[in-house]
Short mmCIF file of C-alpha atoms in Angstrom, two decimals:
data_model
loop_
_atom_site.label_atom_id
_atom_site.label_comp_id
_atom_site.label_asym_id
_atom_site.label_seq_id
_atom_site.Cartn_x
_atom_site.Cartn_y
_atom_site.Cartn_z
CA UNK A 28 222.75 -6.98 43.98
CA UNK A 29 220.96 -3.66 44.47
CA UNK A 30 219.08 -5.10 47.43
CA UNK A 31 222.38 -6.19 48.99
CA UNK A 32 223.98 -2.75 48.56
CA UNK A 33 220.92 -0.72 49.60
CA UNK A 34 221.65 -0.82 53.37
CA UNK A 35 225.05 0.75 52.66
CA UNK A 36 223.71 3.70 50.61
CA UNK A 37 224.09 6.22 53.48
CA UNK A 38 227.81 5.49 53.62
CA UNK A 39 228.25 6.46 49.97
CA UNK A 40 226.47 9.74 50.72
CA UNK A 41 228.70 10.41 53.73
CA UNK A 42 231.82 9.56 51.69
CA UNK A 43 230.76 12.11 49.09
CA UNK A 44 230.13 14.68 51.83
CA UNK A 45 233.79 14.31 52.68
CA UNK A 46 235.42 13.81 49.30
CA UNK A 47 233.26 15.48 46.66
CA UNK A 48 235.26 18.76 46.49
CA UNK A 49 238.44 16.66 46.29
CA UNK A 50 237.30 14.72 43.22
CA UNK A 51 238.16 17.49 40.77
CA UNK A 52 241.23 16.92 38.53
CA UNK A 53 244.51 17.09 40.40
CA UNK A 54 246.31 15.53 43.33
CA UNK A 55 245.55 15.66 47.04
CA UNK A 56 248.90 16.60 48.55
CA UNK A 57 249.29 16.55 52.32
CA UNK A 58 252.39 15.61 54.30
CA UNK A 59 253.00 11.88 53.64
CA UNK A 60 250.41 11.51 50.89
CA UNK A 61 252.31 12.69 47.82
CA UNK A 62 251.09 11.07 44.63
CA UNK A 63 252.78 11.96 41.36
CA UNK A 64 251.73 11.29 37.74
CA UNK A 65 253.98 8.23 37.80
CA UNK A 66 253.68 5.66 40.57
CA UNK A 67 257.10 3.98 40.62
CA UNK A 68 257.97 0.41 41.47
CA UNK A 69 259.19 0.21 45.08
CA UNK A 70 262.98 0.37 45.29
CA UNK A 71 263.26 -1.99 48.28
CA UNK A 72 261.42 -5.09 49.45
CA UNK A 73 259.34 -4.13 52.47
CA UNK A 74 255.96 -5.29 53.76
CA UNK A 75 254.23 -2.83 51.42
CA UNK A 76 256.13 -3.99 48.32
CA UNK A 77 253.17 -5.84 46.79
CA UNK A 78 250.81 -2.95 47.56
CA UNK A 79 252.93 -0.31 45.84
CA UNK A 80 253.91 -2.68 43.03
CA UNK A 81 250.19 -3.22 42.43
CA UNK A 82 249.60 0.54 42.30
CA UNK A 83 252.49 0.84 39.83
CA UNK A 84 250.91 -1.76 37.52
CA UNK A 85 247.45 -0.23 37.91
CA UNK A 86 248.92 3.12 36.93
CA UNK A 87 249.42 1.77 33.38
CA UNK A 88 245.64 1.58 33.09
CA UNK A 89 244.37 4.35 35.36
CA UNK A 90 245.82 7.85 36.00
CA UNK A 91 247.46 8.09 39.41
CA UNK A 92 245.20 10.96 40.48
CA UNK A 93 242.17 8.71 40.02
CA UNK A 94 243.89 5.85 41.84
CA UNK A 95 244.54 8.16 44.77
CA UNK A 96 240.92 9.22 45.03
CA UNK A 97 239.70 5.64 44.72
CA UNK A 98 241.95 4.76 47.66
CA UNK A 99 240.54 7.61 49.75
CA UNK A 100 237.00 6.58 48.87
CA UNK A 101 237.73 2.95 49.69
CA UNK A 102 238.99 3.90 53.16
CA UNK A 103 235.70 5.54 54.11
CA UNK A 104 233.57 2.80 52.57
CA UNK A 105 235.58 -0.12 53.93
CA UNK A 106 235.54 1.40 57.42
CA UNK A 107 231.82 2.19 57.56
CA UNK A 108 230.56 -0.90 55.73
CA UNK A 109 232.93 -3.12 57.70
CA UNK A 110 231.64 -1.72 61.00
CA UNK A 111 228.04 -2.08 59.78
CA UNK A 112 228.59 -5.76 59.00
CA UNK A 113 230.40 -6.35 62.29
CA UNK A 114 227.66 -4.77 64.39
CA UNK A 115 224.98 -6.58 62.39
CA UNK A 116 226.67 -9.94 63.06
CA UNK A 117 226.92 -9.15 66.79
CA UNK A 118 223.32 -7.92 67.03
CA UNK A 119 222.00 -11.04 65.27
CA UNK A 120 218.22 -10.70 65.31
CA UNK A 121 218.12 -7.34 67.10
CA UNK A 122 216.83 -4.42 65.05
CA UNK A 123 219.30 -1.58 65.61
CA UNK A 124 217.67 0.72 63.01
CA UNK A 125 219.48 4.07 63.04
CA UNK A 126 221.94 3.06 65.78
CA UNK A 127 224.00 0.92 63.45
CA UNK A 128 224.45 3.87 61.10
CA UNK A 129 225.47 6.20 63.92
CA UNK A 130 228.18 3.77 65.00
CA UNK A 131 229.41 2.99 61.49
CA UNK A 132 229.61 6.64 60.44
CA UNK A 133 231.45 7.43 63.66
CA UNK A 134 234.01 4.72 62.94
CA UNK A 135 234.74 6.26 59.54
CA UNK A 136 234.58 9.91 60.61
CA UNK A 137 236.19 10.70 63.94
CA UNK A 138 239.20 12.61 65.31
CA UNK A 139 241.55 9.66 64.75
CA UNK A 140 240.73 9.24 61.06
CA UNK A 141 240.64 13.02 60.57
CA UNK A 142 244.19 13.55 61.81
CA UNK A 143 245.52 10.57 59.86
CA UNK A 144 243.91 11.88 56.67
CA UNK A 145 245.44 15.30 57.25
CA UNK A 146 248.83 13.64 57.82
CA UNK A 147 248.41 11.75 54.55
CA UNK A 148 248.71 8.34 56.24
CA UNK A 149 246.39 6.60 53.81
CA UNK A 150 248.09 3.22 54.33
CA UNK A 151 247.48 3.36 58.08
CA UNK A 152 243.87 4.26 57.37
CA UNK A 153 243.48 1.31 54.99
CA UNK A 154 244.72 -1.00 57.74
CA UNK A 155 242.33 0.70 60.16
CA UNK A 156 239.41 0.24 57.76
CA UNK A 157 240.09 -3.51 57.61
CA UNK A 158 239.93 -3.99 61.39
CA UNK A 159 236.14 -4.54 61.56
CA UNK A 160 236.38 -7.14 58.79
CA UNK A 161 239.12 -8.92 60.72
CA UNK A 162 237.15 -8.70 63.96
CA UNK A 163 234.04 -10.21 62.39
CA UNK A 164 236.06 -13.09 60.94
CA UNK A 165 237.72 -13.65 64.31
CA UNK A 166 234.32 -13.86 66.02
CA UNK A 167 233.17 -16.46 63.48
CA UNK A 168 236.38 -18.41 64.05
CA UNK A 169 235.87 -18.32 67.84
CA UNK A 170 232.47 -19.98 67.43
CA UNK A 171 233.50 -22.50 64.76
CA UNK A 172 237.28 -22.91 64.53
CA UNK A 173 238.00 -24.72 61.27
CA UNK A 174 240.60 -24.87 58.53
CA UNK A 175 238.77 -22.64 56.07
CA UNK A 176 238.19 -19.83 58.57
CA UNK A 177 241.75 -20.12 59.87
CA UNK A 178 243.21 -19.78 56.37
CA UNK A 179 240.97 -16.79 55.64
CA UNK A 180 242.08 -15.07 58.85
CA UNK A 181 245.71 -15.69 57.91
CA UNK A 182 245.11 -14.17 54.47
CA UNK A 183 243.31 -11.17 55.94
CA UNK A 184 246.13 -10.49 58.41
CA UNK A 185 248.60 -10.78 55.53
CA UNK A 186 246.63 -8.19 53.54
CA UNK A 187 246.62 -5.85 56.53
CA UNK A 188 250.39 -6.28 56.85
CA UNK A 189 250.84 -5.49 53.17
CA UNK A 190 248.91 -2.22 53.29
CA UNK A 191 250.03 -1.15 56.78
CA UNK A 192 252.69 -2.91 58.83
CA UNK A 193 251.88 -0.63 61.76
CA UNK A 194 248.35 -2.05 61.98
CA UNK A 195 249.86 -5.45 62.69
CA UNK A 196 250.64 -4.22 66.22
CA UNK A 197 246.91 -3.68 66.75
CA UNK A 198 246.21 -7.10 65.21
CA UNK A 199 248.73 -8.68 67.60
CA UNK A 200 246.94 -7.16 70.60
CA UNK A 201 243.56 -8.29 69.27
CA UNK A 202 244.92 -11.78 68.69
CA UNK A 203 246.72 -12.05 72.02
CA UNK A 204 243.81 -10.85 74.13
CA UNK A 205 241.26 -12.77 72.07
CA UNK A 206 243.28 -15.97 72.27
CA UNK A 207 243.60 -15.68 76.05
CA UNK A 208 239.85 -15.11 76.48
CA UNK A 209 239.03 -17.98 74.12
CA UNK A 210 241.36 -20.31 76.04
CA UNK A 211 239.74 -19.29 79.33
CA UNK A 212 236.09 -19.48 78.29
CA UNK A 213 236.07 -22.35 75.81
CA UNK A 214 237.84 -25.22 77.48
CA UNK A 215 236.16 -27.69 75.17
CA UNK A 216 237.62 -25.93 72.11
CA UNK A 217 241.16 -25.47 73.36
CA UNK A 218 242.60 -28.13 71.09
CA UNK A 219 240.90 -26.71 67.99
CA UNK A 220 241.79 -23.14 68.90
CA UNK A 221 245.47 -24.02 69.28
CA UNK A 222 245.56 -26.18 66.17
CA UNK A 223 243.85 -23.72 63.89
CA UNK A 224 245.50 -20.76 65.59
CA UNK A 225 248.80 -22.21 64.39
CA UNK A 226 247.27 -22.44 60.90
CA UNK A 227 246.47 -18.71 61.07
CA UNK A 228 250.02 -17.92 62.14
CA UNK A 229 251.52 -20.27 59.57
CA UNK A 230 249.46 -18.83 56.73
CA UNK A 231 250.54 -15.31 57.67
CA UNK A 232 254.22 -16.29 57.98
CA UNK A 233 254.28 -18.14 54.65
CA UNK A 234 252.47 -15.40 52.70
CA UNK A 235 254.52 -12.65 54.38
CA UNK A 236 257.86 -14.45 54.21
CA UNK A 237 259.16 -12.17 51.44
CA UNK A 238 259.48 -9.34 54.00
CA UNK A 239 259.08 -11.06 57.36
CA UNK A 240 262.07 -13.40 57.14
CA UNK A 241 264.57 -10.66 56.21
CA UNK A 242 263.16 -8.52 59.02
CA UNK A 243 263.54 -11.30 61.58
CA UNK A 244 267.09 -11.86 60.32
CA UNK A 245 267.86 -8.19 60.88
CA UNK A 246 268.27 -7.45 57.18
CA UNK A 247 266.53 -5.15 54.72
CA UNK A 248 265.24 -1.59 54.80
CA UNK A 249 262.71 -2.10 57.59
CA UNK A 250 265.23 -3.76 59.90
CA UNK A 251 267.74 -0.98 59.22
CA UNK A 252 265.13 1.65 60.03
CA UNK A 253 264.11 0.00 63.30
CA UNK A 254 267.77 -0.42 64.24
CA UNK A 255 268.29 3.30 63.81
CA UNK A 256 265.46 4.39 66.12
CA UNK A 257 266.55 5.98 69.39
CA UNK A 258 264.96 7.57 72.44
CA UNK A 259 264.73 10.77 70.38
CA UNK A 260 262.23 9.02 68.11
CA UNK A 261 260.14 7.94 71.08
CA UNK A 262 260.09 11.52 72.31
CA UNK A 263 259.38 13.07 68.91
CA UNK A 264 256.42 10.81 68.16
CA UNK A 265 255.00 10.64 71.67
CA UNK A 266 251.26 11.07 72.19
CA UNK A 267 250.52 14.68 73.12
CA UNK A 268 250.14 15.52 76.80
CA UNK A 269 252.58 16.38 79.57
CA UNK A 270 251.61 13.46 81.82
CA UNK A 271 250.51 9.86 81.38
CA UNK A 272 246.93 10.61 82.56
CA UNK A 273 246.72 13.53 80.11
CA UNK A 274 247.86 11.32 77.25
CA UNK A 275 245.35 8.67 78.27
CA UNK A 276 242.57 11.26 78.26
CA UNK A 277 243.55 12.44 74.77
CA UNK A 278 243.58 8.86 73.52
CA UNK A 279 240.16 8.26 75.05
CA UNK A 280 238.89 11.13 72.87
CA UNK A 281 240.68 9.61 69.86
CA UNK A 282 243.15 12.47 69.85
CA UNK A 283 246.75 12.91 70.97
CA UNK A 284 248.41 12.39 67.57
CA UNK A 285 251.82 14.08 67.80
CA UNK A 286 251.13 16.23 64.73
CA UNK A 287 248.15 17.92 66.39
CA UNK A 288 250.46 20.23 68.35
CA UNK A 289 252.30 21.40 65.23
CA UNK A 290 249.61 23.76 63.94
CA UNK A 291 249.60 22.25 60.45
CA UNK A 292 245.84 21.85 60.29
CA UNK A 293 242.70 22.81 62.18
CA UNK A 294 241.58 20.52 64.98
CA UNK A 295 237.98 19.25 65.19
CA UNK A 296 237.33 21.35 68.29
CA UNK A 297 238.26 24.44 66.27
CA UNK A 298 235.29 23.84 63.97
CA UNK A 299 232.63 22.49 66.35
CA UNK A 300 230.72 24.24 69.13
CA UNK A 301 230.54 22.26 72.39
CA UNK A 302 233.00 19.72 71.03
CA UNK A 303 234.03 18.64 74.53
CA UNK A 304 230.42 17.92 75.43
CA UNK A 305 230.06 15.81 72.28
CA UNK A 306 233.11 13.79 73.39
CA UNK A 307 231.48 13.07 76.74
CA UNK A 308 228.23 12.04 75.02
CA UNK A 309 230.05 9.51 72.82
CA UNK A 310 231.99 8.12 75.78
CA UNK A 311 228.78 7.82 77.83
CA UNK A 312 226.94 6.09 74.97
CA UNK A 313 229.85 3.69 74.46
CA UNK A 314 229.83 2.81 78.17
CA UNK A 315 226.06 2.27 78.02
CA UNK A 316 226.50 0.02 75.00
CA UNK A 317 229.19 -2.02 76.73
CA UNK A 318 226.91 -2.39 79.75
CA UNK A 319 224.04 -3.60 77.55
CA UNK A 320 226.22 -6.07 75.69
CA UNK A 321 227.71 -7.38 78.94
CA UNK A 322 224.46 -9.23 79.65
CA UNK A 323 224.66 -11.38 76.54
CA UNK A 324 228.20 -11.07 75.08
CA UNK A 325 230.57 -10.80 78.03
CA UNK A 326 233.52 -12.28 76.18
CA UNK A 327 233.12 -9.71 73.39
CA UNK A 328 232.92 -6.79 75.83
CA UNK A 329 235.94 -8.12 77.69
CA UNK A 330 237.86 -8.56 74.43
CA UNK A 331 237.21 -5.06 73.08
CA UNK A 332 237.52 -3.47 76.52
CA UNK A 333 240.90 -5.02 77.33
CA UNK A 334 242.33 -4.34 73.86
CA UNK A 335 241.27 -0.70 73.92
CA UNK A 336 242.55 -0.25 77.49
CA UNK A 337 245.86 -1.82 76.45
CA UNK A 338 246.04 0.53 73.47
CA UNK A 339 245.42 3.57 75.68
CA UNK A 340 248.10 2.53 78.17
CA UNK A 341 250.68 1.90 75.43
CA UNK A 342 249.76 5.08 73.55
CA UNK A 343 250.24 7.05 76.77
CA UNK A 344 253.81 5.77 77.02
CA UNK A 345 253.23 3.94 80.30
CA UNK A 346 254.81 0.76 78.89
CA UNK A 347 257.49 2.31 76.68
CA UNK A 348 260.31 0.50 78.47
CA UNK A 349 258.62 -2.88 78.07
CA UNK A 350 257.72 -2.12 74.47
CA UNK A 351 261.31 -1.40 73.43
CA UNK A 352 262.46 -4.58 75.18
CA UNK A 353 260.18 -6.72 73.03
CA UNK A 354 261.43 -8.08 69.68
CA UNK A 355 260.66 -5.45 67.01
CA UNK A 356 258.88 -3.40 69.70
CA UNK A 357 261.07 -0.41 68.90
CA UNK A 358 259.46 -0.35 65.46
CA UNK A 359 256.30 1.09 67.00
CA UNK A 360 257.91 4.47 67.51
CA UNK A 361 254.52 6.17 67.30
CA UNK A 362 252.33 4.14 69.69
CA UNK A 363 249.35 6.45 69.18
CA UNK A 364 248.47 4.39 66.09
CA UNK A 365 247.10 1.80 68.52
CA UNK A 366 244.27 4.20 69.38
CA UNK A 367 242.57 2.65 66.34
CA UNK A 368 241.59 -0.14 68.76
CA UNK A 369 239.75 2.40 70.91
CA UNK A 370 237.85 3.57 67.83
CA UNK A 371 237.01 -0.06 67.04
CA UNK A 372 235.53 -0.56 70.52
CA UNK A 373 233.62 2.71 70.26
CA UNK A 374 232.15 1.65 66.93
CA UNK A 375 230.71 -1.56 68.38
CA UNK A 376 229.61 -0.18 71.76
CA UNK A 377 228.06 2.97 70.30
CA UNK A 378 225.57 0.98 68.26
CA UNK A 379 224.17 -0.71 71.34
CA UNK A 380 224.46 2.37 73.54
CA UNK A 381 222.47 4.49 71.08
CA UNK A 382 219.90 1.74 70.75
CA UNK A 383 219.49 1.48 74.53
CA UNK A 384 219.08 5.24 74.80
CA UNK A 385 216.54 5.44 71.98
CA UNK A 386 214.52 2.51 73.32
CA UNK A 387 214.37 4.04 76.77
CA UNK A 388 213.37 7.40 75.31
CA UNK A 389 210.63 5.79 73.24
CA UNK A 390 209.17 4.00 76.26
CA UNK A 391 209.06 7.17 78.37
CA UNK A 392 208.83 10.07 75.93
CA UNK A 393 207.59 8.82 72.55
CA UNK A 394 207.44 12.32 71.04
CA UNK A 395 211.17 12.84 71.61
CA UNK A 396 212.25 9.60 70.00
CA UNK A 397 212.38 10.79 66.36
CA UNK A 398 214.12 14.14 67.11
CA UNK A 399 216.65 12.37 69.34
CA UNK A 400 217.38 9.83 66.61
CA UNK A 401 218.01 12.63 64.10
CA UNK A 402 220.33 14.41 66.53
CA UNK A 403 222.30 11.22 67.11
CA UNK A 404 222.59 10.60 63.37
CA UNK A 405 223.95 14.11 62.85
CA UNK A 406 226.22 14.01 65.90
CA UNK A 407 229.13 12.05 64.32
CA UNK A 408 229.14 14.47 61.38
CA UNK A 409 229.02 17.46 63.71
CA UNK A 410 231.66 16.04 66.04
CA UNK A 411 234.25 15.87 63.26
CA UNK A 412 232.77 18.54 61.01
CA UNK A 413 236.31 19.53 60.05
CA UNK A 414 236.41 16.38 57.95
CA UNK A 415 233.44 17.28 55.77
CA UNK A 416 233.54 18.95 52.36
CA UNK A 417 237.18 18.51 51.57
CA UNK A 418 238.25 18.61 55.23
CA UNK A 419 236.64 21.99 55.64
CA UNK A 420 238.36 23.23 52.47
CA UNK A 421 241.83 22.37 53.76
CA UNK A 422 242.47 19.77 51.04
CA UNK A 423 241.89 20.66 47.43
CA UNK A 424 243.25 19.07 44.22
CA UNK A 425 246.61 20.48 43.16
CA UNK A 426 248.64 20.31 39.95
CA UNK A 427 252.38 20.03 39.57
CA UNK A 428 253.98 23.04 37.81
CA UNK A 429 254.40 22.69 34.07
CA UNK A 430 258.16 23.24 34.34
CA UNK A 431 258.45 20.09 36.48
CA UNK A 432 257.23 18.16 33.45
CA UNK A 433 259.63 20.03 31.16
CA UNK A 434 262.58 19.32 33.44
CA UNK A 435 261.60 15.67 33.70
CA UNK A 436 261.65 15.43 29.92
CA UNK A 437 265.01 17.17 29.73
CA UNK A 438 266.53 14.86 32.32
CA UNK A 439 265.06 11.81 30.58
CA UNK A 440 266.78 12.83 27.33
CA UNK A 441 270.15 13.12 29.02
CA UNK A 442 272.36 10.05 29.03
CA UNK A 443 273.92 11.34 32.25
CA UNK A 444 270.78 10.74 34.28
CA UNK A 445 270.61 7.12 33.19
CA UNK A 446 274.02 6.54 34.73
CA UNK A 447 274.36 9.29 37.31
CA UNK A 448 272.32 10.79 40.13
CA UNK A 449 270.39 14.04 40.49
CA UNK A 450 270.69 16.01 43.74
CA UNK A 451 267.45 17.84 44.57
CA UNK A 452 267.50 20.92 46.81
CA UNK A 453 266.50 22.51 49.19
CA UNK A 454 267.72 19.74 51.48
CA UNK A 455 264.52 18.85 53.33
CA UNK A 456 262.47 15.68 53.54
CA UNK A 457 259.38 17.76 54.37
CA UNK A 458 258.91 21.36 53.28
CA UNK A 459 256.40 23.83 51.90
CA UNK A 460 255.97 23.74 48.14
CA UNK A 461 254.10 26.63 46.58
CA UNK A 462 252.06 24.40 44.26
CA UNK A 463 250.91 22.29 47.23
CA UNK A 464 250.34 25.30 49.49
CA UNK A 465 251.32 23.21 52.51
CA UNK A 466 254.15 21.10 53.93
CA UNK A 467 254.51 17.79 52.11
CA UNK A 468 257.10 15.06 51.70
CA UNK A 469 259.51 15.83 48.89
CA UNK A 470 257.92 14.40 45.71
CA UNK A 471 261.07 14.72 43.55
CA UNK A 472 262.19 11.03 43.63
CA UNK A 473 258.78 9.81 42.49
CA UNK A 474 258.33 12.60 39.97
CA UNK A 475 261.78 12.71 38.36
CA UNK A 476 262.98 9.16 38.96
CA UNK A 477 264.53 6.94 41.62
CA UNK A 478 268.03 8.21 40.86
CA UNK A 479 267.12 11.52 42.56
CA UNK A 480 268.75 12.14 45.95
CA UNK A 481 266.76 14.13 48.52
CA UNK A 482 267.04 14.62 52.26
CA UNK A 483 265.85 11.78 54.44
CA UNK A 484 265.93 13.75 57.69
CA UNK A 485 262.48 14.55 59.16
CA UNK A 486 264.08 17.39 61.15
CA UNK A 487 261.83 16.48 64.06
CA UNK A 488 263.41 16.81 67.49
CA UNK A 489 266.33 14.55 66.61
CA UNK A 490 264.24 11.68 65.21
CA UNK A 491 266.25 9.30 63.06
CA UNK A 492 266.19 9.39 59.29
CA UNK A 493 264.35 6.40 57.84
CA UNK A 494 267.13 4.10 56.58
CA UNK A 495 269.25 6.95 55.15
CA UNK A 496 271.61 5.93 52.36
CA UNK A 497 275.34 6.61 52.41
CA UNK A 498 274.84 9.33 49.77
CA UNK A 499 272.19 11.07 51.90
CA UNK A 500 274.43 10.95 54.96
CA UNK A 501 277.47 12.28 53.12
CA UNK A 502 275.75 15.03 51.11
CA UNK A 503 273.57 16.10 54.04
CA UNK A 504 276.66 17.26 55.90
CA UNK A 505 277.82 19.49 53.06
CA UNK A 506 274.78 21.16 51.50
CA UNK A 507 273.58 22.97 54.67
CA UNK A 508 273.64 25.35 56.43
CA UNK A 509 274.11 28.57 54.49
CA UNK A 510 277.42 30.34 54.79
CA UNK A 511 279.39 27.36 56.07
CA UNK A 512 279.77 25.33 52.92
CA UNK A 513 283.12 24.04 51.83
CA UNK A 514 282.41 24.28 48.12
CA UNK A 515 285.54 22.38 47.15
CA UNK A 516 284.57 19.51 49.46
CA UNK A 517 281.04 19.59 48.08
CA UNK A 518 282.37 19.40 44.52
CA UNK A 519 284.45 16.35 45.44
CA UNK A 520 281.51 14.69 47.19
CA UNK A 521 279.23 15.27 44.19
CA UNK A 522 281.69 13.30 42.08
CA UNK A 523 282.12 10.63 44.76
CA UNK A 524 278.34 10.13 44.90
CA UNK A 525 278.03 10.04 41.09
CA UNK A 526 275.90 13.24 40.94
CA UNK A 527 275.53 14.47 37.37
CA UNK A 528 272.98 17.23 38.00
CA UNK A 529 271.74 19.45 40.83
CA UNK A 530 268.19 20.79 40.81
CA UNK A 531 267.06 23.69 43.00
CA UNK A 532 263.35 24.45 43.33
CA UNK A 533 262.31 28.01 44.20
CA UNK A 534 260.48 26.99 47.36
CA UNK A 535 260.86 27.47 51.10
CA UNK A 536 264.45 28.49 51.95
CA UNK A 537 265.91 28.20 48.44
CA UNK A 538 267.71 31.54 48.92
CA UNK A 539 270.03 29.77 51.35
CA UNK A 540 271.41 27.79 48.43
CA UNK A 541 272.76 30.69 46.41
CA UNK A 542 276.24 29.33 47.18
CA UNK A 543 275.67 26.80 44.38
CA UNK A 544 276.86 29.42 41.91
CA UNK A 545 280.26 29.37 43.64
CA UNK A 546 280.77 25.60 43.49
CA UNK A 547 283.58 25.34 40.90
CA UNK A 548 282.22 22.30 39.06
CA UNK A 549 278.56 23.39 38.87
CA UNK A 550 277.34 25.17 35.76
CA UNK A 551 273.83 26.62 35.46
CA UNK A 552 272.29 24.83 32.52
CA UNK A 553 268.60 25.78 32.55
CA UNK A 554 266.37 28.18 34.45
CA UNK A 555 262.65 27.42 34.66
CA UNK A 556 259.98 29.49 36.43
CA UNK A 557 260.20 27.38 39.60
CA UNK A 558 263.35 25.29 39.03
CA UNK A 559 267.02 25.81 38.27
CA UNK A 560 269.15 23.04 36.77
CA UNK A 561 272.90 22.83 37.38
CA UNK A 562 275.22 20.46 35.55
CA UNK A 563 278.22 18.95 37.27
CA UNK A 564 280.89 19.58 34.63
CA UNK A 565 283.35 17.34 36.45
CA UNK A 566 281.04 14.34 36.36
CA UNK A 567 282.39 11.44 34.40
CA UNK A 568 280.67 8.08 34.50
CA UNK A 569 283.08 5.21 34.97
#
């Protein structure tokens, strides 16, 4: 066992270089990654239902803060170890020495993964980390298509869909391009490829039917969300860059995530000297690796090259019209996620590009071989240095205020909250909380219970709310903005929406909600250091 794990030891060290300061007690809170002491059962059946239900059950045995950190650790290890295994299977008998580590570390630590970590998109990153494992299995299947390998591929795609439905778009591109190349190059296997390809698809459909069939029928939360997306969503989540070529260039550097222009976190180039030069070095090494592989594995180079080129074109918005015309294509409202395919190609090509460079250097300048190898090993860490040591100190464990726990206990003891709802203000889906010291998604529903009503509006250039409920739509019109409230209408709507309590946290623009004291049916019941609780005296459960 130890002998099997020994080749992966450097990846554990690198993971600790990133996460060690984040392993102290507390929660890592950043934008969409908002863990609370209680991981609730999902309220709707979506693709991720089994994933979050599993976390809910695991939470009975393990504190949620530990679960969160295990997930973050697993992302880095799955990504690097998966790439290591993929490159090793491609290299076969070749000795890649340090080159395989350079490529695998780069796949785990790069501008794409950095931005997604900072955005708290841990599910997307889990799907990303599974791509090398899927790719390796697909390569085995291409050589020996059989029932066992087909079923395993179907299961693996199902798992990816469970943790990250967005990654399925990347899987679809990999499968489509790979299938076309296999059909073209392996005429003698066409029958087996079609037969077992249908097994892969059938396995995925059967195992994913609990969410896939309602989606295809236009029902459920995911279908409602996709149906609500408009051109404003496409614009809000567009890859950064004023032109298509600019967006392509950003994607080529594994950047262009829409959040990068919002100033919410430091960019890698803000922390690294000659960052642009490092980008060019990685691109050049990847090209060299593709050239080297072309001699022996043309189908592989073609597969990864076409998929990454397709991802860049789609991420740049060049095919946005075609994408929205495709069934469920509108669901990919942030096409930059497909840049994960570019990172996948880089991971494979870098290993062979670095090896070619080091071999050439050894043959001509032996004395420079060892120093060059050390520089290349350090280069991925330097390139995305902002990711090291707790993301350069940007992410540190946080604790929820003690009065949040006190209020939760008070609400739990009230019979009203078992039958009525709790309105949580300020009315923002994302806002700055003092205890988090950054903008995060509102944690109130997970912390206080699913009967809590919060805003579902991202307030992002007109982007649609994600499957907003009727209560969110109705209350959202009445609670903001300051100075224009019809308090009588708000009082009536609170009753109509079965709201028994209103909670106001002393964060962000809470001063704009001082009108709550003038709502005739609201009575201040408790004042905590960071929270104020109002009771709706007119509430009567029927």
